[in-house]
PDB file of C-alpha atoms and ligand atoms in Angstrom:
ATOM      1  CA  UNK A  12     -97.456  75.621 109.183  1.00  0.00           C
ATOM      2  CA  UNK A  13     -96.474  79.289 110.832  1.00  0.00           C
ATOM      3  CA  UNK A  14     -99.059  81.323 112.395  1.00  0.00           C
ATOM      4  CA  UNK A  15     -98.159  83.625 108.904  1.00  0.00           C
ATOM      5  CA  UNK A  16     -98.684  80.750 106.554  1.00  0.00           C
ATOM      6  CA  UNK A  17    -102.403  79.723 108.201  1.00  0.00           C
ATOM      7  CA  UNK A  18    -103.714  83.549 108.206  1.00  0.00           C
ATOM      8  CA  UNK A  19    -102.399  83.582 103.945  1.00  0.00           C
ATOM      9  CA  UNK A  20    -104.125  80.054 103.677  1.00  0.00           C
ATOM     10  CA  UNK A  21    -107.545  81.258 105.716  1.00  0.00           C
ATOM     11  CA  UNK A  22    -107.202  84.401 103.693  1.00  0.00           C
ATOM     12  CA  UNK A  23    -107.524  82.553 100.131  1.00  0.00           C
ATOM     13  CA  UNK A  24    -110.000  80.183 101.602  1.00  0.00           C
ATOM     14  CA  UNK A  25    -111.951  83.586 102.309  1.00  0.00           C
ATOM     15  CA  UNK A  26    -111.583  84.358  99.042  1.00  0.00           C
ATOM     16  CA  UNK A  27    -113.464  81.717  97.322  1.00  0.00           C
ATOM     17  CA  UNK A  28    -115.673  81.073  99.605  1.00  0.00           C
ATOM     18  CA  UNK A  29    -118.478  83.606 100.610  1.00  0.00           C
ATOM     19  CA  UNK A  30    -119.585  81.732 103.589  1.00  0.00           C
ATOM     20  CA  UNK A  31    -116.480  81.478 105.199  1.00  0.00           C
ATOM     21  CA  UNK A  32    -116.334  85.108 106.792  1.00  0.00           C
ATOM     22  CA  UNK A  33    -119.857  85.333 107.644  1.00  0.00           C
ATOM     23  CA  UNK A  34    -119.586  82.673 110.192  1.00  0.00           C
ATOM     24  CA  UNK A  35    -117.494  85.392 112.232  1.00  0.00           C
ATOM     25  CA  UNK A  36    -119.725  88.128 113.838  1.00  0.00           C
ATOM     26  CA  UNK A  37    -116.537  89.613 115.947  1.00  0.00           C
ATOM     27  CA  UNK A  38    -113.152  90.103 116.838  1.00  0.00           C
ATOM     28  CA  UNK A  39    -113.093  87.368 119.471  1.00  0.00           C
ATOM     29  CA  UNK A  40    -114.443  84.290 116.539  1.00  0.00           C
ATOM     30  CA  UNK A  41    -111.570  85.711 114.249  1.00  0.00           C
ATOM     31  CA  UNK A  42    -109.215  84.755 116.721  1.00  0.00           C
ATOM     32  CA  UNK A  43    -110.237  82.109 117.920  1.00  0.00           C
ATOM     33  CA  UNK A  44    -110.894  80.597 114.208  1.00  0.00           C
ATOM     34  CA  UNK A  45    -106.907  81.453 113.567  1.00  0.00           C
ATOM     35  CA  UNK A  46    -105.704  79.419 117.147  1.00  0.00           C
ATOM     36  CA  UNK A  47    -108.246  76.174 115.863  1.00  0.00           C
ATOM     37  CA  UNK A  48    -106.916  76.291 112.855  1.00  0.00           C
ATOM     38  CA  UNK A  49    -102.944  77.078 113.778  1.00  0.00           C
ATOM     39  CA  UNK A  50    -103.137  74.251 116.047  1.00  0.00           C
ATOM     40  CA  UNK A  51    -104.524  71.829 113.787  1.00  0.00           C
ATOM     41  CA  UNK A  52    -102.212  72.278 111.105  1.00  0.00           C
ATOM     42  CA  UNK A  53     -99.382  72.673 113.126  1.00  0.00           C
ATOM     43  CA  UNK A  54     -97.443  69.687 112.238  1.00  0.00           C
ATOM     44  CA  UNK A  55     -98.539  70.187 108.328  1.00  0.00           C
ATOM     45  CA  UNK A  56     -96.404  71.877 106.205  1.00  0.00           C
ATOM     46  CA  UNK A  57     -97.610  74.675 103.876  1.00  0.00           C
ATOM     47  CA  UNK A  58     -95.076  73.344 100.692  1.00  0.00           C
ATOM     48  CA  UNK A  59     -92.641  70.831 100.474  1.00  0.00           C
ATOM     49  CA  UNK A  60     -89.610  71.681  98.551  1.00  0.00           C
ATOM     50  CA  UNK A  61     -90.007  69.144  95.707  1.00  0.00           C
ATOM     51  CA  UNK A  62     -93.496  70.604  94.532  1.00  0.00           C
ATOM     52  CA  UNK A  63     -95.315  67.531  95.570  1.00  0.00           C
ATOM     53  CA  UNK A  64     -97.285  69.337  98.240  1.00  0.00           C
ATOM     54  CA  UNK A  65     -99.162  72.724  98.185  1.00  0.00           C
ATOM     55  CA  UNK A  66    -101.218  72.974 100.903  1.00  0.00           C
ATOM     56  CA  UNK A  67    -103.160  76.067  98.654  1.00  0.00           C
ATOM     57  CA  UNK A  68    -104.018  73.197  96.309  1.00  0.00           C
ATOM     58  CA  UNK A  69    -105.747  71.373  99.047  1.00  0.00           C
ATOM     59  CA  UNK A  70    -108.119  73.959  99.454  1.00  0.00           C
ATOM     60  CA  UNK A  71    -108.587  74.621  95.347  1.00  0.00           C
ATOM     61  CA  UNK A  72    -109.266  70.750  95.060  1.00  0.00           C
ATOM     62  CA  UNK A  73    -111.881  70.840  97.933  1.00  0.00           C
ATOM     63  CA  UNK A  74    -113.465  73.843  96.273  1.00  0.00           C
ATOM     64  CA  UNK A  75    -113.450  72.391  92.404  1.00  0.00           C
ATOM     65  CA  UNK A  76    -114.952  69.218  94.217  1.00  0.00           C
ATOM     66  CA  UNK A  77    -111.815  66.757  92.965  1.00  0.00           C
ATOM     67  CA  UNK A  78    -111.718  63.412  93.945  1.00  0.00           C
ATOM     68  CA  UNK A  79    -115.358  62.918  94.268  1.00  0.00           C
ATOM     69  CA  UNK A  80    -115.726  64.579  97.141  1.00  0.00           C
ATOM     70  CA  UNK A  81    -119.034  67.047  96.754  1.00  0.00           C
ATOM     71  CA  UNK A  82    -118.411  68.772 101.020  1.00  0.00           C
ATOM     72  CA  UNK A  83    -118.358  71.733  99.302  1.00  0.00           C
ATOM     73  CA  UNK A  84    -121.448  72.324  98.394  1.00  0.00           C
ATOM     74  CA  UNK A  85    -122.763  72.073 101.950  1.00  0.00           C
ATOM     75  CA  UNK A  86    -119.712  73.154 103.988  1.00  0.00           C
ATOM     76  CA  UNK A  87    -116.486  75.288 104.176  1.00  0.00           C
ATOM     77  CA  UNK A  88    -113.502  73.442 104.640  1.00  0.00           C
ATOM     78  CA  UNK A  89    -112.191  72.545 107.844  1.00  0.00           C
ATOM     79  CA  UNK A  90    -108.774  71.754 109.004  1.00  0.00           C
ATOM     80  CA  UNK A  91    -109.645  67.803 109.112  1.00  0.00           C
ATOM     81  CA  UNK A  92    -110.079  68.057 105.427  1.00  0.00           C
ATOM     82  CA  UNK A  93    -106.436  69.476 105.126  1.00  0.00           C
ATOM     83  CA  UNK A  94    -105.489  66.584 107.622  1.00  0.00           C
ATOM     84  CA  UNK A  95    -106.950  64.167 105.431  1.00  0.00           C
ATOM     85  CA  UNK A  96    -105.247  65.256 102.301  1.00  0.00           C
ATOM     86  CA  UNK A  97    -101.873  65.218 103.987  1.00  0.00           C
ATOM     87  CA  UNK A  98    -102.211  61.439 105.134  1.00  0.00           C
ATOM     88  CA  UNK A  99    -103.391  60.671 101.775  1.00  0.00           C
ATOM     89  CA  UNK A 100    -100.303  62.466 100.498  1.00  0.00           C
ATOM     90  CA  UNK A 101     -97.991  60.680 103.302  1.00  0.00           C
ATOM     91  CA  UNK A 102     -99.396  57.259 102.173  1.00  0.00           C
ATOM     92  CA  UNK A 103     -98.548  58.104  98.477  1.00  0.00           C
ATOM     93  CA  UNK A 104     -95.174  58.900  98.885  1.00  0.00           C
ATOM     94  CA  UNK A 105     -94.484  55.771 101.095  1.00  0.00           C
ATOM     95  CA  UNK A 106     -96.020  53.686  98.554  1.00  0.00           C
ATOM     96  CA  UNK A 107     -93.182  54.701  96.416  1.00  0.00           C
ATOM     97  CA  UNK A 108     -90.805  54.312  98.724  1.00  0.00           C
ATOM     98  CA  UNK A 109     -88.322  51.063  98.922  1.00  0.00           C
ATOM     99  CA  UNK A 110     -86.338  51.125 102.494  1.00  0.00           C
ATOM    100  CA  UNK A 111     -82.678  51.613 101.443  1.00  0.00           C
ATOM    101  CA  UNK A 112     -80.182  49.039 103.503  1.00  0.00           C
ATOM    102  CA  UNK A 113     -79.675  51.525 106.635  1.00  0.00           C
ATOM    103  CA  UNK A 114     -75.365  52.627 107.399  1.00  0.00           C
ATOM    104  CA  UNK A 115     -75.965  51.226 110.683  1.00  0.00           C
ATOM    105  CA  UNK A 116     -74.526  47.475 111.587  1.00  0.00           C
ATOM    106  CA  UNK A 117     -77.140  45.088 111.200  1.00  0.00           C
ATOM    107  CA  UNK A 118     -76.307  43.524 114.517  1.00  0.00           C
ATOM    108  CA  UNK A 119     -76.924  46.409 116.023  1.00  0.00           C
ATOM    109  CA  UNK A 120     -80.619  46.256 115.981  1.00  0.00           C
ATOM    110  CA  UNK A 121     -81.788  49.310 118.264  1.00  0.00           C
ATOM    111  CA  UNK A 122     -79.558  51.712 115.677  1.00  0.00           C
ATOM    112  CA  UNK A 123     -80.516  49.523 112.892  1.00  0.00           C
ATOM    113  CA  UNK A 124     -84.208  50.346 113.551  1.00  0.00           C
ATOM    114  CA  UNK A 125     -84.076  53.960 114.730  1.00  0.00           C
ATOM    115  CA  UNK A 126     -82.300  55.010 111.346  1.00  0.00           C
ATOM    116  CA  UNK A 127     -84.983  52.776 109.259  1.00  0.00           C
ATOM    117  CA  UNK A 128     -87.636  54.544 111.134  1.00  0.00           C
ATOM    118  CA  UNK A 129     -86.014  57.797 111.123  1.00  0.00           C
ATOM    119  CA  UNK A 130     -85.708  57.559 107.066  1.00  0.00           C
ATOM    120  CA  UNK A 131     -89.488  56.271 107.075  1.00  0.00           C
ATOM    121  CA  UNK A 132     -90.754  59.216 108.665  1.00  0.00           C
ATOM    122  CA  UNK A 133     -88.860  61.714 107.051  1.00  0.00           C
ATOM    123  CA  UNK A 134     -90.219  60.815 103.467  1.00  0.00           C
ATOM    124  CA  UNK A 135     -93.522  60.338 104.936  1.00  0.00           C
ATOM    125  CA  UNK A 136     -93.317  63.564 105.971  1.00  0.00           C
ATOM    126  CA  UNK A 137     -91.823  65.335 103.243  1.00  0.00           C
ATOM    127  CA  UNK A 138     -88.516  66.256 105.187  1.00  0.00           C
ATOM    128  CA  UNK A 139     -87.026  63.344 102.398  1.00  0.00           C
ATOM    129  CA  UNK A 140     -87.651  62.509  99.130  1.00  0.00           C
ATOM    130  CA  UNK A 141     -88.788  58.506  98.596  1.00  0.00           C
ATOM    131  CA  UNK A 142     -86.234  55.936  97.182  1.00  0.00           C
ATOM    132  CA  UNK A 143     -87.730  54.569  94.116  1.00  0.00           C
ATOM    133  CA  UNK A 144     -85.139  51.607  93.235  1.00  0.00           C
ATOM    134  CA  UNK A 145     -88.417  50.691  91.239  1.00  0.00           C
ATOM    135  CA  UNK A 146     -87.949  53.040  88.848  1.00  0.00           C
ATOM    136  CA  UNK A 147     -84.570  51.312  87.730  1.00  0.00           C
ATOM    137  CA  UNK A 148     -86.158  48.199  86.591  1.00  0.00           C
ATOM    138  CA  UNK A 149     -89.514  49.833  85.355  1.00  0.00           C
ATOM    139  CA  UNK A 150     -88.710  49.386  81.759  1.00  0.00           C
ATOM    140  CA  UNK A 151     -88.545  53.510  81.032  1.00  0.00           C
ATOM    141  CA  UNK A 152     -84.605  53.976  81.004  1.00  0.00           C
ATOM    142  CA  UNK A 153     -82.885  54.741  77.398  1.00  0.00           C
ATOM    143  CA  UNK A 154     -79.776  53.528  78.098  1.00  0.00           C
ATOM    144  CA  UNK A 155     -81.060  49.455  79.043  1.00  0.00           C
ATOM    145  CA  UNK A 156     -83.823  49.720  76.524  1.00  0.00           C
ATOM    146  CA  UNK A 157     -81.307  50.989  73.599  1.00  0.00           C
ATOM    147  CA  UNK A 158     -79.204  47.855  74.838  1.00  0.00           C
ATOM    148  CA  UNK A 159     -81.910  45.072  74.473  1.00  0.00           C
ATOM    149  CA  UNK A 160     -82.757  45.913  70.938  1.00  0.00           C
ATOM    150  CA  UNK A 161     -78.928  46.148  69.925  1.00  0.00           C
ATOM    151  CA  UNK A 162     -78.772  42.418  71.019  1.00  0.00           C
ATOM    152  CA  UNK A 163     -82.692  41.326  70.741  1.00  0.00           C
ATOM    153  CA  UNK A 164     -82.284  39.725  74.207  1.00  0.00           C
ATOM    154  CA  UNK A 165     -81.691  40.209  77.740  1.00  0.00           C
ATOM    155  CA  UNK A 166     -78.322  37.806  77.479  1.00  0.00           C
ATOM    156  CA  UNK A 167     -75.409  39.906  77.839  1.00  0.00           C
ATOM    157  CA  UNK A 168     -72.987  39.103  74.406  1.00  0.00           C
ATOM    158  CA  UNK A 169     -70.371  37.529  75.942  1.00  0.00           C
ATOM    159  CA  UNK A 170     -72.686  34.948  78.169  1.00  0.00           C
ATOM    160  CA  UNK A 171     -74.048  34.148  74.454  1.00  0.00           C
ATOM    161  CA  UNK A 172     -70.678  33.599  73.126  1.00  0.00           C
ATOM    162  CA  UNK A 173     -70.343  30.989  76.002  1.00  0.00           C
ATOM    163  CA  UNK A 174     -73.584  29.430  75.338  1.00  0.00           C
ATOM    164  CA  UNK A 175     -72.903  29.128  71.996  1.00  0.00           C
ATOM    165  CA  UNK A 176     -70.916  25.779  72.275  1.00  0.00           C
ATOM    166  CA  UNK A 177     -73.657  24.335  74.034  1.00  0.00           C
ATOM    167  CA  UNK A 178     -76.334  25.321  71.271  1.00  0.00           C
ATOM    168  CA  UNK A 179     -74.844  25.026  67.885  1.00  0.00           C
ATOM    169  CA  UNK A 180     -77.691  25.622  66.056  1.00  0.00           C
ATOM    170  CA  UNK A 181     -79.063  28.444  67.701  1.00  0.00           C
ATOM    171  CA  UNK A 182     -75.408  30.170  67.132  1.00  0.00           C
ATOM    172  CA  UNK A 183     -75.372  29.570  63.400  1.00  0.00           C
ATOM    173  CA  UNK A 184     -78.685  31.312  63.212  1.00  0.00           C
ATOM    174  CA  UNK A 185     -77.803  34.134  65.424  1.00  0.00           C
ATOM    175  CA  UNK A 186     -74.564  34.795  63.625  1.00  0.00           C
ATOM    176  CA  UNK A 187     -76.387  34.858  60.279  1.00  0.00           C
ATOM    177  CA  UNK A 188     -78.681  37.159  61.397  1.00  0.00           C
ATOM    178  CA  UNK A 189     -76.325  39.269  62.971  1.00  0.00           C
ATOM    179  CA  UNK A 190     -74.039  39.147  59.821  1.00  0.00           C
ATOM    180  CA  UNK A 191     -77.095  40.234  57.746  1.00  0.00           C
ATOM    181  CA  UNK A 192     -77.629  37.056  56.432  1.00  0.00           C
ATOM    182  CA  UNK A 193     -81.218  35.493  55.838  1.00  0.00           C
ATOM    183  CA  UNK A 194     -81.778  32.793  58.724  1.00  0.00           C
ATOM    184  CA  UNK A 195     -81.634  29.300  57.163  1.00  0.00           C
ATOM    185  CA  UNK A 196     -84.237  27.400  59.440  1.00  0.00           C
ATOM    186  CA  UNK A 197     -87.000  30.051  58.099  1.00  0.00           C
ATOM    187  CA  UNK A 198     -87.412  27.743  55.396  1.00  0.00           C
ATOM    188  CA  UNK A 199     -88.392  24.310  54.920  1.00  0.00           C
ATOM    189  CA  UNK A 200     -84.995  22.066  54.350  1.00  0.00           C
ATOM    190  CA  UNK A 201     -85.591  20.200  50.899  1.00  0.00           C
ATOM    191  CA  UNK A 202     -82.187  18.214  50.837  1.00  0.00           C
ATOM    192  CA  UNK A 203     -82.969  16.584  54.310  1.00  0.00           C
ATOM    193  CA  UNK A 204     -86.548  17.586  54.728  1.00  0.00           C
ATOM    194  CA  UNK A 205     -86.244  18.846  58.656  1.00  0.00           C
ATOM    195  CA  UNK A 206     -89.275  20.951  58.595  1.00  0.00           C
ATOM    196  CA  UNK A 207     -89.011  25.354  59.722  1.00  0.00           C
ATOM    197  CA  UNK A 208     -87.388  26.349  62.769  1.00  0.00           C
ATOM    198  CA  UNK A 209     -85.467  23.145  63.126  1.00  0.00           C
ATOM    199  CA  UNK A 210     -82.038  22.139  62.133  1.00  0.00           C
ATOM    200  CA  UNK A 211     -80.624  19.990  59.584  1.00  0.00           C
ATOM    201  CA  UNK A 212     -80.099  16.292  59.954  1.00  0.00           C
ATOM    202  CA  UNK A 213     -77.341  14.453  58.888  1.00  0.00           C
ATOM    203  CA  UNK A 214     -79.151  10.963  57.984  1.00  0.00           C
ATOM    204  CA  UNK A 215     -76.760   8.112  57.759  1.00  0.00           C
ATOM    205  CA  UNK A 216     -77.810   5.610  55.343  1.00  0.00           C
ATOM    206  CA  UNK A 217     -77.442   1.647  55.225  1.00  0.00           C
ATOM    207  CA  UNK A 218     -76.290   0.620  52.067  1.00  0.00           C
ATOM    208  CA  UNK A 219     -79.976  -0.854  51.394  1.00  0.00           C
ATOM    209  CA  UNK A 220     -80.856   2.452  51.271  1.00  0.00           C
ATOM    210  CA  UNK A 221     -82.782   2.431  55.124  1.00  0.00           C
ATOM    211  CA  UNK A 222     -81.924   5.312  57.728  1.00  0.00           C
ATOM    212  CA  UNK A 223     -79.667   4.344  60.331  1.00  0.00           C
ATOM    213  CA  UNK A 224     -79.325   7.870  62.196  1.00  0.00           C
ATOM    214  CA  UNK A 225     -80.441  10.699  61.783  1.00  0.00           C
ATOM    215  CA  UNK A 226     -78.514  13.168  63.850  1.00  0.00           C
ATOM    216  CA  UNK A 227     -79.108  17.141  63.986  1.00  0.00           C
ATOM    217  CA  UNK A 228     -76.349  19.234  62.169  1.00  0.00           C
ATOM    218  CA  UNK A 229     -74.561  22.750  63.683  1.00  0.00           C
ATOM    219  CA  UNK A 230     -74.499  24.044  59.895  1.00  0.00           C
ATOM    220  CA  UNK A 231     -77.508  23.997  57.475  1.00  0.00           C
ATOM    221  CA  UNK A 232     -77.248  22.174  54.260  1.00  0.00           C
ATOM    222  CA  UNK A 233     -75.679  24.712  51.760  1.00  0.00           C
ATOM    223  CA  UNK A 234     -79.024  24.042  49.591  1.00  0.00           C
ATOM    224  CA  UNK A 235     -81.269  25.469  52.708  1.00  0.00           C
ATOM    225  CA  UNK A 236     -79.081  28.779  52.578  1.00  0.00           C
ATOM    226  CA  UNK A 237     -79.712  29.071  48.832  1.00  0.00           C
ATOM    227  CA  UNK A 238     -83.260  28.805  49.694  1.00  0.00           C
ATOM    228  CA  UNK A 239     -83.486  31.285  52.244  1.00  0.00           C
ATOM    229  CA  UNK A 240     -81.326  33.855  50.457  1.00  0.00           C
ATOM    230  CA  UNK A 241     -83.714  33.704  47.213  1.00  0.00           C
ATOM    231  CA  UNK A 242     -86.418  34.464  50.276  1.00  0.00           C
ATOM    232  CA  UNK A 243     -84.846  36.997  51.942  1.00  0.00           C
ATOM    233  CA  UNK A 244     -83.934  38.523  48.372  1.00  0.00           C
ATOM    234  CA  UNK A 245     -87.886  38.314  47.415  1.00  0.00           C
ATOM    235  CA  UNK A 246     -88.855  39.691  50.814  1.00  0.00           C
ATOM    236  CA  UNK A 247     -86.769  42.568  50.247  1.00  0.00           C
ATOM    237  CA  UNK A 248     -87.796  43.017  46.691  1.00  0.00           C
ATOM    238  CA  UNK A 249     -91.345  42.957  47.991  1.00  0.00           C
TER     239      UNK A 249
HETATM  240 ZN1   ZN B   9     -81.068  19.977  55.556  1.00  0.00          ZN
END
């Protein structure tokens, strides 16, 4: 902070609290109250250019007794409470903060380092605003979110189209649902009896009339999708 910036700040500080002024009888204490304080908010800024830091809110906070803290009432603030709020500021904004990969070579540790550090310290310090790669993969963009409910999964469409060969029975269903079409393993299969949610069987049958296999089909018997349409057409009646 300039010398300017600490005489404004000690000047509103004045202002809301009565106390502060009558601790100086002279000339001499005014002084020497600006130099303590100059010095120990030297390396503080007064604002930082994204809004994030006000160093006049520091002192409004104090005074309204936020964050718990009741000094207040028995004190004027002192330039370690200003300290205080600008580590706890500093810690904030690293906390959001993910290291991006530095220019330098990687097998170049000494420049490596210095240009991590130097990017550390100037977010922690305001001089840079934090890297939040976070915020990508938070779940609050549009544009992904808009995506996953146009395809009701994280599987992009064309690794689906390749799984499909693998799981016949899955594609059926998603193509019927996709196509507008009621889902044929809602509903109970009465031509082969495979229960909801699972496919069709294709039971081979010994002449005496005994199973001999009983092997999951791709496509649902036609009777299922008659089934499920008269659903889907009561549902949507409903
Ligand atoms: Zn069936």
């Amino acid at each position: 902070m300039r010398l300017r910036e600490t005489v404004a700040l000690l000047d509103r500080v004045g202002t809301v609290d009565g106390r502060f002024y009558r601790q100086l009888t002279d000339a001499s204490s005014t002084e020497e109250l600006v130099t303590r304080w100059a010095t120990a908010l030297e390396e503080i800024p007064a604002t930082l250019p994204d809004g994030s830091w006000d160093v006049s809110r520091v002192v409004r906070d104090y005074y309204e007794c936020r964050r718990g803290d009741n000094s207040a009432q028995y004190r004027s603030i002192e330039p370690h409470d200003i300290l205080r709020a600008w580590a706890r500021h500093c810690d904030a904004r690293m906390q959001r903060h993910t290291d991006p990969i530095p220019a330098a070579d990687p097998d170049d540790l000494p420049a490596f380092l210095a240009e991590l550090r130097t990017t550390r310290t100037a977010v922690a310090t305001g001089r840079a605003a934090p890297v939040e790669h976070r915020a990508l993969t938070g779940g609050s963009n549009p544009d992904i979110e808009a995506r996953l409910r146009a395809i009701g999964t994280c599987i992009p469409p064309h690794t689906r189209t390749e799984l499909a060969r693998f799981r016949p029975v899955r594609a059926v269903r998603e193509a019927a649902v996709v196509a507008g079409q009621p889902d044929p393993l809602s509903v109970r299969c009465d031509w082969c009896q495979a229960p909801e949610g699972r496919p069709c069987r294709s039971r081979r049958v010994r002449p005496d009339g005994s199973v001999r296999s009983n092997a999951p089909r791709a496509t649902p018997h036609p009777s299922r999708v008659d089934l499920a349409t008269a659903q889907h057409g009561r549902e949507a009646a409903a």
